Tab-separated table of C-alpha atoms and ligand atoms in Angstrom:
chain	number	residue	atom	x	y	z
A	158	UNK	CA	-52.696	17.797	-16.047
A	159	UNK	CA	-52.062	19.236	-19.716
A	160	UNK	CA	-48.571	17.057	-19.880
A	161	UNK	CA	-50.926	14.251	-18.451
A	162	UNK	CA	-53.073	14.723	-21.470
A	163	UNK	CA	-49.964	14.951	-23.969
A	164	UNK	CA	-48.393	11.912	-22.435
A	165	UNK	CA	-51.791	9.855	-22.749
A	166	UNK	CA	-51.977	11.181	-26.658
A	167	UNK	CA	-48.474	10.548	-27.657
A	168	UNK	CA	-48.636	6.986	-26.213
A	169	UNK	CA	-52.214	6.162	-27.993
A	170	UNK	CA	-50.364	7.622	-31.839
A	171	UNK	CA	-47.209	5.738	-30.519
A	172	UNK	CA	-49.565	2.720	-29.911
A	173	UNK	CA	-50.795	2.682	-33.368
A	174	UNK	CA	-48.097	3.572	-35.287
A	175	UNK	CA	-46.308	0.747	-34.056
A	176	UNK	CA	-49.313	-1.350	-33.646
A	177	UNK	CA	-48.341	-5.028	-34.709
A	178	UNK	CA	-49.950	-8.463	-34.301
A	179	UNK	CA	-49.920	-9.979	-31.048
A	180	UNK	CA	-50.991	-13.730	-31.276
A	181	UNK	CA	-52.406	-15.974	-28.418
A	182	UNK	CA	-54.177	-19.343	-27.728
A	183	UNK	CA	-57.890	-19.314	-27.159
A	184	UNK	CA	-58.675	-21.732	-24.207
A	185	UNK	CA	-59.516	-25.276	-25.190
A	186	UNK	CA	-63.322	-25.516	-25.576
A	187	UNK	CA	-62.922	-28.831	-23.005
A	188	UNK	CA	-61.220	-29.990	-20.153
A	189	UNK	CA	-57.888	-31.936	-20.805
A	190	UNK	CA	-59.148	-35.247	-19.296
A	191	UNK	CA	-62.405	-35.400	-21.651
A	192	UNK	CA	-60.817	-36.855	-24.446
A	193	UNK	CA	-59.745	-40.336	-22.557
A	194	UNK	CA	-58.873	-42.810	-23.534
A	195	UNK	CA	-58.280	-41.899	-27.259
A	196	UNK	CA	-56.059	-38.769	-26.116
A	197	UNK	CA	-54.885	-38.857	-22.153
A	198	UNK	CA	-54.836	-35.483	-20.240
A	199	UNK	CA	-50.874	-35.573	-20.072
A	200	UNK	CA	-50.523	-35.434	-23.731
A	201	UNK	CA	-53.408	-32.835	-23.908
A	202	UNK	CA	-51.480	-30.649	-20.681
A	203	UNK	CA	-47.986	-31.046	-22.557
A	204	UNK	CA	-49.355	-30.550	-26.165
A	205	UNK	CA	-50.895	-27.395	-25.595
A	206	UNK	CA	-49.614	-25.522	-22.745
A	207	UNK	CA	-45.719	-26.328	-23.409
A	208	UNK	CA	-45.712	-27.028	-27.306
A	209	UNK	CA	-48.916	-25.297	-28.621
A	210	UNK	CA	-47.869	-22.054	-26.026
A	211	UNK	CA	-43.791	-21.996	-27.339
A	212	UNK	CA	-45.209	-21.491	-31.499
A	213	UNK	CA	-47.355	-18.791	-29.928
A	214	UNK	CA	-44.121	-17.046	-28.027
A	215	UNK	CA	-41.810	-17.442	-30.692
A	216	UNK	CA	-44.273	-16.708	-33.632
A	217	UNK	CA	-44.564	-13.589	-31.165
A	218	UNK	CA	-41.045	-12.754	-30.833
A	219	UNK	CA	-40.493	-13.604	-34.750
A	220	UNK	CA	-42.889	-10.359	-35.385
A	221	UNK	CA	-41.412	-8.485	-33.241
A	222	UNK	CA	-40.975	-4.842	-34.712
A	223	UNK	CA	-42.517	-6.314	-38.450
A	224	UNK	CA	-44.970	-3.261	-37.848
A	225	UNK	CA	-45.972	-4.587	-41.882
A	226	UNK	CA	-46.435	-8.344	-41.448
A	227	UNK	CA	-50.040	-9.142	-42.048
A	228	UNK	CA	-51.845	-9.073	-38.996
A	229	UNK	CA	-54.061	-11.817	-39.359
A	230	UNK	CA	-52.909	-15.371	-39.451
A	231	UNK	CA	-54.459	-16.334	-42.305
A	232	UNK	CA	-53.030	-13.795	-44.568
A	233	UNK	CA	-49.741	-14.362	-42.669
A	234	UNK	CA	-49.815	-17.563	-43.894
A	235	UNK	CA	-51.117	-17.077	-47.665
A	236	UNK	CA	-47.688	-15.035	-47.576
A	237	UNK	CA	-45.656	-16.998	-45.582
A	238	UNK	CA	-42.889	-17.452	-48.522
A	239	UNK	CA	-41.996	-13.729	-47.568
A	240	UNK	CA	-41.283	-14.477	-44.200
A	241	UNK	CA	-38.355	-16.268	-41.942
A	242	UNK	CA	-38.466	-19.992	-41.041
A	243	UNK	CA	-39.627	-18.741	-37.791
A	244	UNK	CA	-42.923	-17.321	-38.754
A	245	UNK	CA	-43.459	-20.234	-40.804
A	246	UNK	CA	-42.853	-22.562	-38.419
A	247	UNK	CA	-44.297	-21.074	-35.704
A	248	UNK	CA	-47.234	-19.099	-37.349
A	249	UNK	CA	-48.248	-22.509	-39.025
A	250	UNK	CA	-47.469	-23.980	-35.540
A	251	UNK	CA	-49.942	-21.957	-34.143
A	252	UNK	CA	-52.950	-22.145	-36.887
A	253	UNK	CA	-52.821	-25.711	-36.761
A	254	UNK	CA	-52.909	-26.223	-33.060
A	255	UNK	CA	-55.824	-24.194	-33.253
A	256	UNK	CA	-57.820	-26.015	-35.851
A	257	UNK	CA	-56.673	-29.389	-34.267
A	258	UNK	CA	-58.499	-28.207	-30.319
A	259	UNK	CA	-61.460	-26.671	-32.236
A	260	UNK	CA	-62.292	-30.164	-34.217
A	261	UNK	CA	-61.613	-32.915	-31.183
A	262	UNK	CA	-64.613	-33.379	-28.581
A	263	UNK	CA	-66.020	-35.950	-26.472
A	264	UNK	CA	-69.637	-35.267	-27.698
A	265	UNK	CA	-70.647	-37.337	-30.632
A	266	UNK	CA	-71.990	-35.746	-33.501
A	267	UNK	CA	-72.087	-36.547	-37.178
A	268	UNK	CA	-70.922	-34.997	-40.698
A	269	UNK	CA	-74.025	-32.594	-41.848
A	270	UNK	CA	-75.520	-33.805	-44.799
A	271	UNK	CA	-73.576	-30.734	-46.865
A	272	UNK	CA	-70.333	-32.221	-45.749
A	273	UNK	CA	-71.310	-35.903	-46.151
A	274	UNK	CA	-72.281	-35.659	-49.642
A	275	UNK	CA	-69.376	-33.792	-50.457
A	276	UNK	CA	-66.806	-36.751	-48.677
A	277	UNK	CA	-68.919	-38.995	-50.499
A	278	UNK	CA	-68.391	-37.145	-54.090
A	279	UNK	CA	-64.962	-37.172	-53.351
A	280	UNK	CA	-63.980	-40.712	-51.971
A	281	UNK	CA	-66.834	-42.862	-51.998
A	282	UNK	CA	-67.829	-42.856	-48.278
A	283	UNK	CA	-66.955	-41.718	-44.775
A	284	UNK	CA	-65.235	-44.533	-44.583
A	285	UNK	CA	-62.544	-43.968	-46.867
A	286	UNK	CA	-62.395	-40.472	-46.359
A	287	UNK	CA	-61.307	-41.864	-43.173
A	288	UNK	CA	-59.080	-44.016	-44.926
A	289	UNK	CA	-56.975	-41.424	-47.185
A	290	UNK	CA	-56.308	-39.032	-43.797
A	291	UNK	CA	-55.207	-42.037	-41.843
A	292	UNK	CA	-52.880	-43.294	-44.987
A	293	UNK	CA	-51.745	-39.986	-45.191
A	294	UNK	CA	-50.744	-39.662	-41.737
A	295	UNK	CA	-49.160	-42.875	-41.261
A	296	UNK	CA	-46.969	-42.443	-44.506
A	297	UNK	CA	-45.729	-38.768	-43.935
A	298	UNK	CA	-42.250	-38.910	-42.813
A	299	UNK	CA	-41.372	-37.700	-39.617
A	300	UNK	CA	-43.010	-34.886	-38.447
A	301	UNK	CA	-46.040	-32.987	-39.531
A	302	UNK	CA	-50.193	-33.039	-40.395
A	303	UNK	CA	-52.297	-35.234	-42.326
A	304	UNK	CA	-55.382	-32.543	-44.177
A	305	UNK	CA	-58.570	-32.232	-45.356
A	306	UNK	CA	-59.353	-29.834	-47.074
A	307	UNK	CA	-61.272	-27.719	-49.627
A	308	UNK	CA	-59.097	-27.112	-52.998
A	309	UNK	CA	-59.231	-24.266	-55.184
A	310	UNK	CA	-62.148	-26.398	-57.252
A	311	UNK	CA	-64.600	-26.225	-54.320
A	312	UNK	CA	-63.846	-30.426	-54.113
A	313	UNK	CA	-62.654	-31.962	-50.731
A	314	UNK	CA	-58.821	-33.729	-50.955
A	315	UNK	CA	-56.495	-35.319	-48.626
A	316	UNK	CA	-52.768	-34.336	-48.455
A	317	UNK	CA	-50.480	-34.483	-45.603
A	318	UNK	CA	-47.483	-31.743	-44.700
A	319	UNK	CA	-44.191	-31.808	-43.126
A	320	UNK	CA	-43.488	-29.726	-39.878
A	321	UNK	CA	-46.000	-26.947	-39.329
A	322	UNK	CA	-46.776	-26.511	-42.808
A	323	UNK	CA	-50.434	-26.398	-44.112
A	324	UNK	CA	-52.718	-25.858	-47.110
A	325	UNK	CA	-53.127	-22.227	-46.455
A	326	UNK	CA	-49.627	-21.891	-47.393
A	327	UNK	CA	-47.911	-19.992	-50.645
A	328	UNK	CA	-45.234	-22.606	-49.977
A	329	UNK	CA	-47.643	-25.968	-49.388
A	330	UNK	CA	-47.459	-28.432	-52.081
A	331	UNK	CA	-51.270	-28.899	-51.499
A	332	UNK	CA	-53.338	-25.549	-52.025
A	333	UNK	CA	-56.942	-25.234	-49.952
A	334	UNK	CA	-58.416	-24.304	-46.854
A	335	UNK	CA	-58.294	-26.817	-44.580
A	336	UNK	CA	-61.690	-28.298	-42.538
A	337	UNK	CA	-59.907	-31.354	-40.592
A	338	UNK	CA	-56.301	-31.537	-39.537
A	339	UNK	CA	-54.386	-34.143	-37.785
A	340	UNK	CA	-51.160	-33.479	-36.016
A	341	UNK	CA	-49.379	-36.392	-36.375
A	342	UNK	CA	-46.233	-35.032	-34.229
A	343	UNK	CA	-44.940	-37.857	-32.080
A	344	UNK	CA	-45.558	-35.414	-29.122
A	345	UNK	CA	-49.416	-35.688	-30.161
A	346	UNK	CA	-49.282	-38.991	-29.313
A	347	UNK	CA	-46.130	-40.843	-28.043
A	348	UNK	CA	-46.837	-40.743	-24.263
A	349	UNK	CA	-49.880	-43.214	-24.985
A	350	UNK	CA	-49.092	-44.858	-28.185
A	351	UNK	CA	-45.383	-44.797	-28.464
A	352	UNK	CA	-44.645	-45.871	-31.716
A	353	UNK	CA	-47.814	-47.228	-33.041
A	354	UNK	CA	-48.939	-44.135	-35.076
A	355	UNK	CA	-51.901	-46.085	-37.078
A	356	UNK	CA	-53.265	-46.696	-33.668
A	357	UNK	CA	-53.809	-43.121	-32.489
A	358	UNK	CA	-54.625	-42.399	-36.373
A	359	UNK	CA	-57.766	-45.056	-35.850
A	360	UNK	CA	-58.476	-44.102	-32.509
A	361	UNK	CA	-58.942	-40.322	-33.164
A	362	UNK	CA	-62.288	-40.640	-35.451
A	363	UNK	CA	-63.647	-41.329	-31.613
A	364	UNK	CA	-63.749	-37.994	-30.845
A	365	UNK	CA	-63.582	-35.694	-34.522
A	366	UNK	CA	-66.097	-32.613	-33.630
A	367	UNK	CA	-68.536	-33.170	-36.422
A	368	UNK	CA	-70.295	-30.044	-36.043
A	369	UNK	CA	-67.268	-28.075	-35.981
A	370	UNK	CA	-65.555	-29.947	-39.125
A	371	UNK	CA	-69.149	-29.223	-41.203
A	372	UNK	CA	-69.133	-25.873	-40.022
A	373	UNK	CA	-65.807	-25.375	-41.213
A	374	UNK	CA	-66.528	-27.275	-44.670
A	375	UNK	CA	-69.520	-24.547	-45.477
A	376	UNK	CA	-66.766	-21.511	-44.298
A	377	UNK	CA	-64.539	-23.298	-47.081
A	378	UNK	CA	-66.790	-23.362	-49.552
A	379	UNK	CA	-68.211	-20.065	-49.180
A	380	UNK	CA	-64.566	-18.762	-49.166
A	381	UNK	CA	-63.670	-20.597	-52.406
A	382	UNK	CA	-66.487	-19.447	-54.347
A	383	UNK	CA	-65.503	-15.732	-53.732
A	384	UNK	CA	-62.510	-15.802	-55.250
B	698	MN3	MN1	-48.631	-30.638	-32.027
């Protein structure tokens, strides 16, 4: 019984000690059909339990025995030029395919009027807010995410990222905190659209989670002004 007791206190310092982050995907907040027709349930199946699941494993397995790494993903990211390709690739892999569930639904909703005046500060209108993400998207090269997001100036800006990268990064040419993201990954997109990129980019605004994207716009903001 006493070992029993040793055994059970050895493994909870041993537990601690080498305590490090363990990442994993929250379910989506909808089922993988309810975005047709702008995003059909075989993309959504293959997108996040084969792609969005393998950055999760191998940002996992990149971690393993970094009992220092930061162990949230935020900060891993704000550090990410201290870290191998892997995390950075799959750590950003993983953030972003987060962001991108959280802001897609079905249920039509509307900027708040916070976030509305902001975009309308910014670029004029909705409109061509709308306009900047999609040019963004369309013209990045190859792989990667077209943003919006808050900069260090509390102002809303577009950008767009190769690969996994992301505004939250040391390493990203465009410095924020992200409200909107859109992977534009051919797997996001190719089963249904093939080639014709601007057509999922237009087709998306369908089903952008207003609520969600204003929520995360006041977060931002809040965030920014701390610093
Ligand atoms: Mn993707």
């Amino acid at each position: 019984m006493k070992s029993f007791k040793s055994l059970f206190l050895f493994g909870l310092i041993f537990i601690s000690v080498f305590a490090q982050a363990q990442f994993s995907q929250k379910p989506l907040p909808y089922s993988k059909e309810s975005l047709e027709p702008y995003i059909d349930a075989a993309t959504m199946d293959i997108h996040y339990n084969k792609h969005h699941a393998a950055y999760v494993t191998n940002l996992n397995k990149a971690l393993e025995g970094k009992t220092d790494a930061p162990k949230t993903i935020e900060e891993l990211l704000a550090n990410v030029s201290k870290c191998s390709p892997a995390v950075r690739n799959n750590g950003g892999g993983h953030f972003n395919h987060e962001l991108f569930w959280s802001i897609l639904s079905a249920e039509k909703s509307a900027p708040s009027s916070k976030l509305e005046k902001a975009i309308n500060d910014a670029f004029g209108d909705v409109n061509a807010m709308k306009e900047a993400v999609n040019k963004a998207g369309q013209t990045q090269f190859g792989s990667g995410w077209s943003w919006l997001y808050v900069n260090s100036d509390g102002k809303l800006a577009v950008c767009s990222t190769p690969n996994q990268d992301n505004p939250l990064m040391d390493v990203c040419q465009c410095k924020g905190i992200p409200v909107l993201g859109i992977d534009v990954w051919e797997h996001a997109y190719y089963l249904k659209y093939q080639n014709k990129r601007a057509d999922y980019l237009n087709n998306i605004w369908n089903i952008i989670n207003w609520k969600q994207v204003s929520d995360n716009y006041e977060m931002a903001i809040k965030k920014i002004s701390m610093k």
